Tab-separated table of N, CA, C and O in Angstrom:
chain	number	residue	atom	x	y	z
A	1	MET	N	-23.179	-3.168	-5.038
A	1	MET	CA	-22.396	-3.654	-4.172
A	1	MET	C	-21.743	-2.272	-2.984
A	1	MET	O	-21.733	-1.521	-3.326
A	2	ASP	N	-21.658	-3.081	-1.956
A	2	ASP	CA	-21.072	-1.633	-0.479
A	2	ASP	C	-19.913	-2.718	-0.430
A	2	ASP	O	-19.653	-3.970	0.225
A	3	MET	N	-18.562	-1.624	0.067
A	3	MET	CA	-17.513	-2.067	0.573
A	3	MET	C	-17.263	-1.069	1.427
A	3	MET	O	-17.109	-0.365	1.650
A	4	TYR	N	-16.859	-1.461	2.954
A	4	TYR	CA	-16.468	-1.359	4.392
A	4	TYR	C	-15.253	-1.713	4.535
A	4	TYR	O	-14.633	-2.562	4.068
A	5	VAL	N	-14.304	-0.425	4.278
A	5	VAL	CA	-12.757	-0.428	4.214
A	5	VAL	C	-12.062	-0.124	5.871
A	5	VAL	O	-12.649	1.585	5.968
A	6	LYS	N	-11.519	-0.127	6.332
A	6	LYS	CA	-10.890	0.478	7.569
A	6	LYS	C	-9.505	0.814	7.013
A	6	LYS	O	-8.787	1.745	7.954
A	7	THR	N	-9.038	0.546	6.480
A	7	THR	CA	-7.486	0.759	5.696
A	7	THR	C	-7.811	0.786	4.170
A	7	THR	O	-8.420	0.523	3.638
A	8	PRO	N	-6.980	1.831	3.952
A	8	PRO	CA	-7.271	1.853	2.098
A	8	PRO	C	-6.562	0.552	1.522
A	8	PRO	O	-5.563	-0.166	1.920
A	9	ILE	N	-7.135	-0.136	0.514
A	9	ILE	CA	-7.254	-1.068	-0.144
A	9	ILE	C	-6.538	-0.655	-1.846
A	9	ILE	O	-7.338	0.302	-2.689
A	10	SER	N	-5.888	-1.885	-2.223
A	10	SER	CA	-5.411	-1.426	-3.724
A	10	SER	C	-6.759	-1.776	-4.585
A	10	SER	O	-7.346	-2.520	-4.079
A	11	ALA	N	-6.404	-0.997	-5.882
A	11	ALA	CA	-7.441	-1.420	-7.024
A	11	ALA	C	-7.604	-2.663	-7.131
A	11	ALA	O	-8.730	-3.063	-7.217
A	12	GLU	N	-6.433	-3.433	-7.315
A	12	GLU	CA	-6.885	-5.035	-7.316
A	12	GLU	C	-7.507	-5.464	-6.802
A	12	GLU	O	-8.335	-6.444	-6.766
A	13	LEU	N	-7.330	-5.101	-5.361
A	13	LEU	CA	-8.055	-6.259	-4.169
A	13	LEU	C	-9.418	-5.584	-3.889
A	13	LEU	O	-10.345	-6.460	-3.831
A	14	ARG	N	-9.774	-4.399	-4.412
A	14	ARG	CA	-11.197	-4.284	-4.954
A	14	ARG	C	-11.225	-4.601	-5.852
A	14	ARG	O	-12.785	-5.155	-5.826
A	15	ALA	N	-10.847	-4.744	-7.045
A	15	ALA	CA	-11.667	-5.520	-8.276
A	15	ALA	C	-11.898	-6.916	-7.930
A	15	ALA	O	-12.662	-7.625	-8.222
A	16	ARG	N	-10.633	-7.486	-7.169
A	16	ARG	CA	-11.081	-8.769	-6.598
A	16	ARG	C	-12.198	-9.034	-5.796
A	16	ARG	O	-12.990	-10.181	-5.689
A	17	SER	N	-12.802	-8.100	-4.977
A	17	SER	CA	-13.640	-8.191	-4.083
A	17	SER	C	-14.895	-8.307	-4.894
A	17	SER	O	-16.145	-9.185	-4.777
A	18	GLU	N	-14.867	-7.098	-5.649
A	18	GLU	CA	-15.957	-7.245	-6.694
A	18	GLU	C	-16.370	-8.594	-7.729
A	18	GLU	O	-17.306	-8.894	-7.380
A	19	ARG	N	-15.429	-9.694	-8.037
A	19	ARG	CA	-15.543	-10.629	-8.696
A	19	ARG	C	-16.092	-11.412	-7.791
A	19	ARG	O	-16.629	-11.867	-8.376
A	20	LEU	N	-15.850	-11.649	-6.720
A	20	LEU	CA	-16.190	-12.686	-5.659
A	20	LEU	C	-17.494	-12.214	-5.498
A	20	LEU	O	-18.340	-13.015	-5.115
A	21	LEU	N	-18.042	-11.308	-5.266
A	21	LEU	CA	-19.593	-10.455	-5.210
A	21	LEU	C	-19.907	-10.746	-5.708
A	21	LEU	O	-21.545	-10.687	-6.015
A	22	GLU	N	-19.669	-11.676	-7.386
A	22	GLU	CA	-20.579	-11.974	-8.023
A	22	GLU	C	-21.103	-13.339	-7.823
A	22	GLU	O	-22.299	-13.584	-8.643
A	23	ASP	N	-19.798	-14.063	-6.766
A	23	ASP	CA	-20.703	-15.583	-6.619
A	23	ASP	C	-20.999	-16.022	-5.024
A	23	ASP	O	-21.685	-16.650	-4.443
A	24	PHE	N	-20.567	-14.509	-4.247
A	24	PHE	CA	-20.931	-14.671	-2.885
A	24	PHE	C	-21.380	-13.717	-2.665
A	24	PHE	O	-21.836	-12.679	-3.025
A	25	ASP	N	-22.323	-13.578	-0.964
A	25	ASP	CA	-22.931	-12.488	-0.801
A	25	ASP	C	-22.218	-11.589	-0.173
A	25	ASP	O	-22.691	-10.196	0.133
A	26	ALA	N	-21.151	-11.757	0.347
A	26	ALA	CA	-20.128	-11.085	1.272
A	26	ALA	C	-18.862	-11.568	0.913
A	26	ALA	O	-18.399	-12.685	0.826
A	27	VAL	N	-17.695	-10.731	1.249
A	27	VAL	CA	-16.164	-10.497	1.500
A	27	VAL	C	-15.417	-10.168	2.372
A	27	VAL	O	-16.398	-9.083	3.226
A	28	ILE	N	-15.172	-11.038	3.229
A	28	ILE	CA	-14.026	-10.385	4.511
A	28	ILE	C	-12.338	-10.929	4.319
A	28	ILE	O	-12.231	-11.427	3.958
A	29	GLY	N	-12.064	-9.248	4.417
A	29	GLY	CA	-10.562	-9.366	4.082
A	29	GLY	C	-10.167	-9.186	6.062
A	29	GLY	O	-10.073	-7.782	6.391
A	30	PRO	N	-9.389	-10.539	6.617
A	30	PRO	CA	-9.234	-10.304	8.027
A	30	PRO	C	-7.881	-9.907	8.213
A	30	PRO	O	-6.778	-10.056	7.238
A	31	THR	N	-7.348	-9.135	8.922
A	31	THR	CA	-6.421	-8.981	9.182
A	31	THR	C	-5.407	-10.379	10.793
A	31	THR	O	-6.239	-10.816	11.502
A	32	THR	N	-4.074	-10.191	10.704
A	32	THR	CA	-3.236	-10.929	11.369
A	32	THR	C	-4.175	-10.515	12.957
A	32	THR	O	-3.691	-11.512	13.962
A	33	ALA	N	-4.321	-9.412	13.352
A	33	ALA	CA	-4.619	-8.880	14.845
A	33	ALA	C	-6.470	-9.610	15.394
A	33	ALA	O	-6.524	-9.266	16.132
A	34	GLY	N	-7.067	-10.297	14.176
A	34	GLY	CA	-7.823	-10.418	14.414
A	34	GLY	C	-9.403	-9.744	14.243
A	34	GLY	O	-10.653	-9.813	13.547
A	35	GLY	N	-8.825	-8.529	13.668
A	35	GLY	CA	-9.869	-7.625	13.211
A	35	GLY	C	-9.898	-7.891	11.598
A	35	GLY	O	-9.888	-8.901	10.949
A	36	TRP	N	-10.520	-6.587	10.937
A	36	TRP	CA	-10.415	-6.707	10.038
A	36	TRP	C	-10.554	-5.808	9.004
A	36	TRP	O	-10.400	-4.523	9.305
A	37	TYR	N	-9.720	-5.454	7.474
A	37	TYR	CA	-9.825	-4.403	6.709
A	37	TYR	C	-10.411	-3.911	5.577
A	37	TYR	O	-10.509	-3.009	5.508
A	38	ALA	N	-11.233	-5.054	5.377
A	38	ALA	CA	-12.379	-4.959	4.286
A	38	ALA	C	-13.623	-5.490	4.449
A	38	ALA	O	-13.399	-6.810	4.974
A	39	VAL	N	-14.700	-5.175	4.095
A	39	VAL	CA	-15.853	-6.253	4.331
A	39	VAL	C	-17.044	-5.715	3.094
A	39	VAL	O	-17.004	-4.381	2.952
A	40	GLY	N	-17.017	-6.871	2.104
A	40	GLY	CA	-18.248	-6.285	1.026
A	40	GLY	C	-18.989	-7.080	1.137
A	40	GLY	O	-19.198	-8.120	1.353
A	41	LEU	N	-20.445	-6.125	0.743
A	41	LEU	CA	-22.270	-7.050	0.822
A	41	LEU	C	-22.337	-6.478	-0.370
A	41	LEU	O	-22.337	-5.634	-1.403
A	42	ARG	N	-22.946	-7.875	-0.971
A	42	ARG	CA	-23.718	-7.799	-2.057
A	42	ARG	C	-25.203	-6.536	-2.063
A	42	ARG	O	-25.625	-6.094	-2.727
A	43	ASP	N	-25.731	-7.084	-0.728
A	43	ASP	CA	-26.798	-6.611	0.040
A	43	ASP	C	-26.936	-5.588	0.835
A	43	ASP	O	-26.074	-6.001	2.083
A	44	ARG	N	-27.012	-4.534	0.853
A	44	ARG	CA	-26.829	-3.369	1.401
A	44	ARG	C	-27.487	-3.365	3.257
A	44	ARG	O	-27.478	-3.179	4.381
A	45	SER	N	-28.822	-4.028	2.941
A	45	SER	CA	-29.206	-4.512	3.951
A	45	SER	C	-28.779	-5.267	5.289
A	45	SER	O	-29.451	-5.336	6.459
A	46	HIS	N	-27.415	-5.900	5.068
A	46	HIS	CA	-26.961	-6.458	5.586
A	46	HIS	C	-25.771	-5.669	6.588
A	46	HIS	O	-24.874	-6.066	7.040
A	47	ALA	N	-25.995	-4.318	6.111
A	47	ALA	CA	-24.818	-3.917	6.823
A	47	ALA	C	-24.991	-3.571	8.193
A	47	ALA	O	-23.410	-3.406	9.040
A	48	PRO	N	-26.096	-3.709	8.918
A	48	PRO	CA	-25.505	-3.388	10.528
A	48	PRO	C	-25.105	-4.566	10.989
A	48	PRO	O	-24.415	-4.707	12.163
A	49	LEU	N	-24.798	-5.654	10.252
A	49	LEU	CA	-23.949	-6.640	10.764
A	49	LEU	C	-22.382	-6.459	10.906
A	49	LEU	O	-21.516	-6.653	11.862
A	50	VAL	N	-22.157	-5.457	9.805
A	50	VAL	CA	-20.423	-5.035	9.492
A	50	VAL	C	-20.353	-4.052	10.761
A	50	VAL	O	-19.365	-4.128	11.383
A	51	GLU	N	-21.073	-3.150	10.836
A	51	GLU	CA	-21.071	-1.903	11.712
A	51	GLU	C	-21.151	-2.514	12.756
A	51	GLU	O	-20.395	-1.666	13.824
A	52	ALA	N	-21.744	-3.489	13.429
A	52	ALA	CA	-21.669	-4.071	14.966
A	52	ALA	C	-20.638	-4.824	15.223
A	52	ALA	O	-20.039	-5.133	16.236
A	53	GLY	N	-20.199	-5.382	14.051
A	53	GLY	CA	-18.813	-6.401	14.368
A	53	GLY	C	-17.598	-5.801	14.313
A	53	GLY	O	-16.782	-5.158	13.726
A	54	ALA	N	-16.737	-6.219	15.668
A	54	ALA	CA	-15.374	-5.563	16.035
A	54	ALA	C	-14.068	-6.531	15.220
A	54	ALA	O	-13.488	-5.947	14.869
A	55	ASP	N	-14.630	-7.610	15.304
A	55	ASP	CA	-13.749	-8.493	14.364
A	55	ASP	C	-14.187	-9.187	13.398
A	55	ASP	O	-15.203	-9.116	13.484
A	56	SER	N	-13.249	-9.724	12.456
A	56	SER	CA	-13.474	-10.698	11.353
A	56	SER	C	-14.630	-12.145	11.898
A	56	SER	O	-15.445	-12.184	11.155
A	57	GLY	N	-13.713	-12.312	12.666
A	57	GLY	CA	-14.690	-13.816	12.953
A	57	GLY	C	-15.932	-13.657	13.698
A	57	GLY	O	-17.282	-13.969	12.860
A	58	ALA	N	-16.436	-12.106	14.371
A	58	ALA	CA	-17.867	-11.777	14.722
A	58	ALA	C	-18.700	-11.718	13.486
A	58	ALA	O	-19.932	-12.014	13.322
A	59	VAL	N	-17.856	-10.491	12.592
A	59	VAL	CA	-18.744	-10.549	11.479
A	59	VAL	C	-19.144	-11.537	10.751
A	59	VAL	O	-20.426	-11.817	9.860
A	60	ALA	N	-18.144	-12.630	10.841
A	60	ALA	CA	-18.291	-13.547	9.595
A	60	ALA	C	-19.512	-14.702	10.103
A	60	ALA	O	-20.182	-14.978	9.373
A	61	LEU	N	-19.384	-14.418	11.259
A	61	LEU	CA	-20.636	-15.336	12.156
A	61	LEU	C	-21.551	-14.573	12.122
A	61	LEU	O	-22.724	-15.857	11.787
A	62	ALA	N	-22.055	-13.483	11.845
A	62	ALA	CA	-23.336	-12.854	12.139
A	62	ALA	C	-23.683	-12.998	10.724
A	62	ALA	O	-24.998	-13.332	10.401
A	63	LEU	N	-22.895	-12.977	9.433
A	63	LEU	CA	-22.956	-12.836	8.142
A	63	LEU	C	-23.701	-14.649	7.656
A	63	LEU	O	-24.788	-15.056	7.232
A	64	LEU	N	-22.633	-15.908	8.517
A	64	LEU	CA	-23.270	-17.094	8.126
A	64	LEU	C	-24.700	-17.566	8.771
A	64	LEU	O	-25.198	-18.440	8.257
A	65	ARG	N	-24.969	-16.806	9.905
A	65	ARG	CA	-26.000	-17.000	10.836
A	65	ARG	C	-27.202	-16.692	9.895
A	65	ARG	O	-27.911	-17.478	10.079
A	66	ARG	N	-27.124	-15.649	8.611
A	66	ARG	CA	-28.037	-15.082	7.972
A	66	ARG	C	-27.888	-16.173	6.745
A	66	ARG	O	-29.084	-15.665	5.862
A	67	ASN	N	-27.114	-17.173	6.626
A	67	ASN	CA	-27.031	-17.961	5.811
A	67	ASN	C	-26.640	-17.397	4.509
A	67	ASN	O	-26.823	-17.881	2.904
A	68	LEU	N	-25.932	-16.352	4.268
A	68	LEU	CA	-25.004	-16.151	3.610
A	68	LEU	C	-23.897	-16.589	3.325
A	68	LEU	O	-22.634	-17.174	4.129
A	69	ARG	N	-23.531	-16.441	1.982
A	69	ARG	CA	-22.292	-16.951	1.146
A	69	ARG	C	-21.377	-15.913	1.021
A	69	ARG	O	-21.261	-14.869	0.798
A	70	VAL	N	-20.025	-16.396	2.395
A	70	VAL	CA	-18.867	-15.715	2.450
A	70	VAL	C	-17.289	-15.928	1.807
A	70	VAL	O	-17.290	-16.954	2.278
A	71	ALA	N	-16.872	-15.293	1.109
A	71	ALA	CA	-15.752	-15.597	0.745
A	71	ALA	C	-14.651	-14.555	1.610
A	71	ALA	O	-14.869	-13.536	2.080
A	72	MET	N	-13.520	-15.403	1.995
A	72	MET	CA	-12.420	-14.660	2.670
A	72	MET	C	-11.433	-13.939	1.642
A	72	MET	O	-10.902	-14.472	0.596
A	73	LEU	N	-10.767	-12.662	1.637
A	73	LEU	CA	-9.814	-12.357	1.217
A	73	LEU	C	-8.711	-12.630	1.728
A	73	LEU	O	-8.722	-13.196	2.857
A	74	PRO	N	-7.437	-12.256	1.225
A	74	PRO	CA	-6.036	-12.429	1.876
A	74	PRO	C	-6.091	-11.937	2.975
A	74	PRO	O	-6.687	-10.611	3.413
A	75	VAL	N	-5.494	-12.337	3.991
A	75	VAL	CA	-5.700	-11.866	5.394
A	75	VAL	C	-4.197	-10.765	5.533
A	75	VAL	O	-2.883	-11.101	4.613
A	76	LEU	N	-4.020	-9.695	5.767
A	76	LEU	CA	-3.178	-9.010	6.041
A	76	LEU	C	-2.867	-8.212	7.415
A	76	LEU	O	-3.286	-8.534	8.293
A	77	GLY	N	-1.269	-8.191	7.535
A	77	GLY	CA	-0.715	-8.008	8.358
A	77	GLY	C	-1.383	-6.331	9.253
A	77	GLY	O	-1.978	-5.935	8.489
A	78	PRO	N	-0.351	-5.916	10.146
A	78	PRO	CA	-0.153	-4.421	10.609
A	78	PRO	C	-0.623	-3.649	9.289
A	78	PRO	O	0.517	-3.674	8.109
A	79	GLN	N	-1.278	-2.933	9.512
A	79	GLN	CA	-1.394	-1.693	8.393
A	79	GLN	C	-0.650	-0.314	8.451
A	79	GLN	O	-0.665	0.010	9.907
A	80	PRO	N	-0.325	0.307	7.569
A	80	PRO	CA	0.033	1.772	7.889
A	80	PRO	C	-0.538	2.483	8.554
A	80	PRO	O	0.017	3.767	8.904
A	81	ASN	N	-1.681	2.966	8.374
A	81	ASN	CA	-2.773	3.703	9.029
A	81	ASN	C	-3.063	3.334	10.415
A	81	ASN	O	-3.963	2.393	11.032
A	82	PRO	N	-2.341	4.028	11.503
A	82	PRO	CA	-2.575	3.804	13.042
A	82	PRO	C	-3.862	3.397	13.653
A	82	PRO	O	-4.252	2.904	14.306
A	83	ARG	N	-4.743	4.569	12.630
A	83	ARG	CA	-5.949	4.746	13.570
A	83	ARG	C	-6.824	3.510	12.762
A	83	ARG	O	-7.938	3.392	13.431
A	84	ARG	N	-6.472	3.012	11.945
A	84	ARG	CA	-7.228	2.361	11.216
A	84	ARG	C	-8.765	2.445	11.037
A	84	ARG	O	-9.797	1.465	11.180
A	85	THR	N	-9.315	3.595	10.851
A	85	THR	CA	-10.419	4.223	10.391
A	85	THR	C	-10.374	4.756	9.689
A	85	THR	O	-9.688	5.448	8.618
A	86	ALA	N	-11.722	5.188	8.703
A	86	ALA	CA	-11.818	6.277	7.793
A	86	ALA	C	-11.340	7.508	8.030
A	86	ALA	O	-11.327	7.680	9.182
A	87	PRO	N	-11.117	8.401	7.333
A	87	PRO	CA	-10.635	9.925	7.304
A	87	PRO	C	-10.975	10.966	8.329
A	87	PRO	O	-10.445	11.405	9.291
A	88	THR	N	-12.246	10.632	8.828
A	88	THR	CA	-13.419	11.451	9.678
A	88	THR	C	-13.279	10.594	11.136
A	88	THR	O	-13.455	11.493	12.195
A	89	GLY	N	-12.832	9.361	11.246
A	89	GLY	CA	-12.344	8.895	12.443
A	89	GLY	C	-13.864	8.502	12.834
A	89	GLY	O	-13.629	7.880	13.895
A	90	ARG	N	-14.516	8.121	12.256
A	90	ARG	CA	-16.085	7.812	12.755
A	90	ARG	C	-16.364	6.586	12.529
A	90	ARG	O	-17.142	6.024	12.982
A	91	GLY	N	-15.391	5.464	11.735
A	91	GLY	CA	-15.420	4.118	11.490
A	91	GLY	C	-15.163	3.497	10.130
A	91	GLY	O	-14.491	4.854	9.337
A	92	PRO	N	-15.101	2.741	9.670
A	92	PRO	CA	-15.325	2.216	8.759
A	92	PRO	C	-15.885	2.885	7.393
A	92	PRO	O	-16.787	3.389	7.526
A	93	ALA	N	-14.343	3.476	6.182
A	93	ALA	CA	-15.403	4.068	5.045
A	93	ALA	C	-16.329	3.063	4.126
A	93	ALA	O	-16.159	2.100	3.843
A	94	LEU	N	-17.457	3.943	3.710
A	94	LEU	CA	-18.013	3.089	2.990
A	94	LEU	C	-17.749	3.712	1.669
A	94	LEU	O	-18.158	4.777	0.934
A	95	LEU	N	-17.462	2.428	0.560
A	95	LEU	CA	-17.222	2.560	-0.901
A	95	LEU	C	-18.322	2.030	-1.623
A	95	LEU	O	-18.803	0.874	-1.104
A	96	THR	N	-19.106	2.570	-2.027
A	96	THR	CA	-20.299	1.840	-2.918
A	96	THR	C	-19.896	1.751	-4.592
A	96	THR	O	-19.057	2.188	-5.186
A	97	GLY	N	-20.292	1.081	-4.869
A	97	GLY	CA	-19.805	0.179	-6.417
A	97	GLY	C	-21.283	-0.036	-7.166
A	97	GLY	O	-22.048	-0.198	-6.654
């Protein structure tokens, strides 16, 4: 399982994502602004779809077009990290599990 995060998520939310990935191919955590804070993938080969998608709708649509089963995480509002990127500033952080 791979989990891409733009902002830190709780251990509880990560565990929930991992449980969902037992039954789904992907999970998306959308934000109220239209973006996403986390995307989990069961199969790493779909990572380019996540890396290219700017908003949660685009990512979900790309995954669904590949006939993947997608589960939604809770919608979150504005996050405390104003950059909404990984500490390196290069984009989403990749957490593997």
